Amino acid sequence: MTLKLQLVKDHEVLFEMPLSIEHWARDRLQKELTTFERDFDRFSRLFHALAHENRLRMMTRLCEEDDLTLGFADFMKDLSLNPKIVWENTKKLRRGGLLTKSDDGRYRIPELGQAEFLMLSLALRQLLQILRELEEL
């Protein structure tokens, strides 16, 4: 069975990737892995930003807002978190590129942060579920 991942926009394939090592050209795979190693810090910050339940809850809560924006006190009240926890976690989410802070102190998920969050939470979860189901067949 040959599996591949595609990203399509308006019927145009923007990205396509085989999901098994044997379907990669050896030199292309090596180049991609080397590039991934160089980008380690960026990926590490992103994965670290999502590697805690409170940060996931905060991102989920932001996604519930029409404008994807919440204030510091909203996180405290809506998620029953103390100020220190909110401060530490917003800092890590900002460092990971998943949040920005406006001049009026409100936190927002930027467009790139939205895509990264959806890919690493919802899309990855669903893809892994499909792969597990295929494995069971």
C-alpha positions as a printed NumPy array, in Angstrom:
array([[  0.   ,   0.   ,   0.   ],
       [  1.33 ,   3.438,  -0.953],
       [  0.27 ,   6.354,   1.218],
       [  1.024,  10.003,   0.537],
       [  0.057,  13.286,   2.118],
       [ -1.152,  16.142,  -0.084],
       [ -1.916,  19.786,   0.524],
       [ -4.345,  21.06 ,  -2.104],
       [ -5.586,  24.607,  -2.658],
       [ -8.329,  25.205,  -5.217],
       [ -7.619,  21.87 ,  -6.961],
       [ -3.88 ,  22.631,  -7.188],
       [ -1.473,  20.304,  -5.355],
       [  0.87 ,  22.56 ,  -3.374],
       [  2.659,  19.806,  -1.499],
       [  2.888,  16.042,  -1.761],
       [  4.855,  13.682,   0.42 ],
       [  5.103,   9.878,   0.576],
       [  4.389,   8.467,   4.044],
       [  6.8  ,   5.552,   3.813],
       [ 10.573,   5.819,   3.561],
       [ 10.862,   3.35 ,   0.672],
       [  8.822,   5.681,  -1.561],
       [ 11.282,   8.549,  -1.177],
       [ 14.245,   9.105,  -3.444],
       [ 17.243,   8.525,  -1.172],
       [ 18.919,  11.883,  -1.898],
       [ 15.654,  13.814,  -1.475],
       [ 14.94 ,  12.14 ,   1.865],
       [ 18.455,  12.924,   3.1  ],
       [ 18.083,  16.562,   2.044],
       [ 14.713,  16.872,   3.835],
       [ 16.07 ,  15.294,   7.025],
       [ 19.091,  17.603,   6.994],
       [ 16.804,  20.617,   6.561],
       [ 14.633,  19.396,   9.438],
       [ 17.717,  19.174,  11.676],
       [ 18.654,  22.781,  10.804],
       [ 15.111,  23.895,  11.69 ],
       [ 15.177,  22.007,  14.991],
       [ 14.976,  25.116,  17.202],
       [ 11.867,  26.4  ,  15.428],
       [ 10.103,  23.029,  15.652],
       [ 11.233,  22.542,  19.227],
       [  9.647,  25.866,  20.282],
       [  6.424,  24.981,  18.485],
       [  6.185,  21.462,  19.943],
       [  7.102,  22.755,  23.4  ],
       [  4.385,  25.405,  23.15 ],
       [  1.76 ,  22.692,  22.664],
       [  3.249,  20.16 ,  25.08 ],
       [  1.17 ,  21.179,  28.093],
       [ -2.508,  20.74 ,  28.878],
       [ -3.035,  24.364,  29.98 ],
       [ -1.543,  25.724,  26.759],
       [ -3.754,  23.41 ,  24.711],
       [ -6.769,  24.56 ,  26.721],
       [ -5.802,  28.189,  26.138],
       [ -5.465,  27.662,  22.379],
       [ -8.759,  25.78 ,  22.277],
       [-10.455,  28.582,  24.206],
       [ -9.071,  31.176,  21.779],
       [-10.415,  29.155,  18.834],
       [-13.907,  29.443,  20.315],
       [-13.82 ,  33.236,  19.895],
       [-15.017,  34.709,  16.591],
       [-12.041,  37.077,  16.476],
       [ -9.613,  34.519,  18.   ],
       [ -8.811,  37.078,  20.717],
       [ -8.915,  36.965,  24.53 ],
       [ -7.617,  39.089,  27.367],
       [ -5.393,  37.923,  30.211],
       [ -8.298,  37.993,  32.684],
       [-10.452,  35.948,  30.297],
       [ -7.956,  33.082,  30.459],
       [ -7.948,  33.27 ,  34.264],
       [-11.732,  33.322,  34.563],
       [-12.728,  30.964,  31.746],
       [-10.108,  28.315,  32.493],
       [ -9.801,  28.791,  36.279],
       [ -6.077,  29.532,  36.06 ],
       [ -4.032,  31.708,  38.377],
       [ -2.174,  34.744,  36.963],
       [  1.262,  33.115,  37.175],
       [  0.103,  30.112,  35.12 ],
       [ -1.52 ,  32.364,  32.492],
       [  1.577,  34.571,  32.277],
       [  3.996,  31.621,  31.94 ],
       [  1.871,  29.856,  29.347],
       [  1.103,  32.912,  27.201],
       [  4.846,  33.58 ,  27.164],
       [  5.562,  30.052,  25.875],
       [  2.765,  30.244,  23.296],
       [  4.143,  33.58 ,  22.072],
       [  7.666,  32.164,  21.906],
       [  6.288,  29.272,  19.832],
       [  4.651,  31.711,  17.413],
       [  1.131,  30.61 ,  18.307],
       [  0.076,  33.865,  19.994],
       [  0.616,  37.562,  19.534],
       [ -0.125,  40.283,  22.057],
       [ -1.745,  43.53 ,  20.963],
       [ -1.005,  46.98 ,  22.37 ],
       [ -4.169,  46.76 ,  24.479],
       [ -2.91 ,  43.538,  26.103],
       [ -5.183,  41.089,  24.297],
       [ -3.875,  37.819,  22.938],
       [ -4.631,  36.627,  19.424],
       [ -3.777,  33.642,  17.252],
       [ -2.017,  34.97 ,  14.128],
       [ -2.789,  33.395,  10.753],
       [  0.357,  31.26 ,  10.695],
       [ -0.254,  30.263,  14.312],
       [ -3.767,  29.127,  13.372],
       [ -2.427,  26.884,  10.616],
       [  0.32 ,  25.458,  12.842],
       [ -2.088,  24.782,  15.701],
       [ -4.651,  23.102,  13.449],
       [ -1.979,  20.987,  11.748],
       [ -0.367,  19.856,  14.991],
       [ -3.573,  19.218,  16.876],
       [ -6.554,  18.376,  14.707],
       [ -4.93 ,  17.325,  11.421],
       [ -2.164,  15.259,  13.02 ],
       [ -4.635,  13.538,  15.351],
       [ -6.937,  12.644,  12.458],
       [ -4.076,  11.472,  10.227],
       [ -2.698,   9.244,  12.97 ],
       [ -6.164,   7.806,  13.582],
       [ -6.538,   6.961,   9.881],
       [ -3.096,   5.315,   9.828],
       [ -3.996,   3.215,  12.89 ],
       [ -7.248,   2.125,  11.248],
       [ -5.415,   1.18 ,   8.044],
       [ -2.904,  -0.814,  10.084],
       [ -5.755,  -2.841,  11.603],
       [ -7.146,  -3.866,   8.185]])
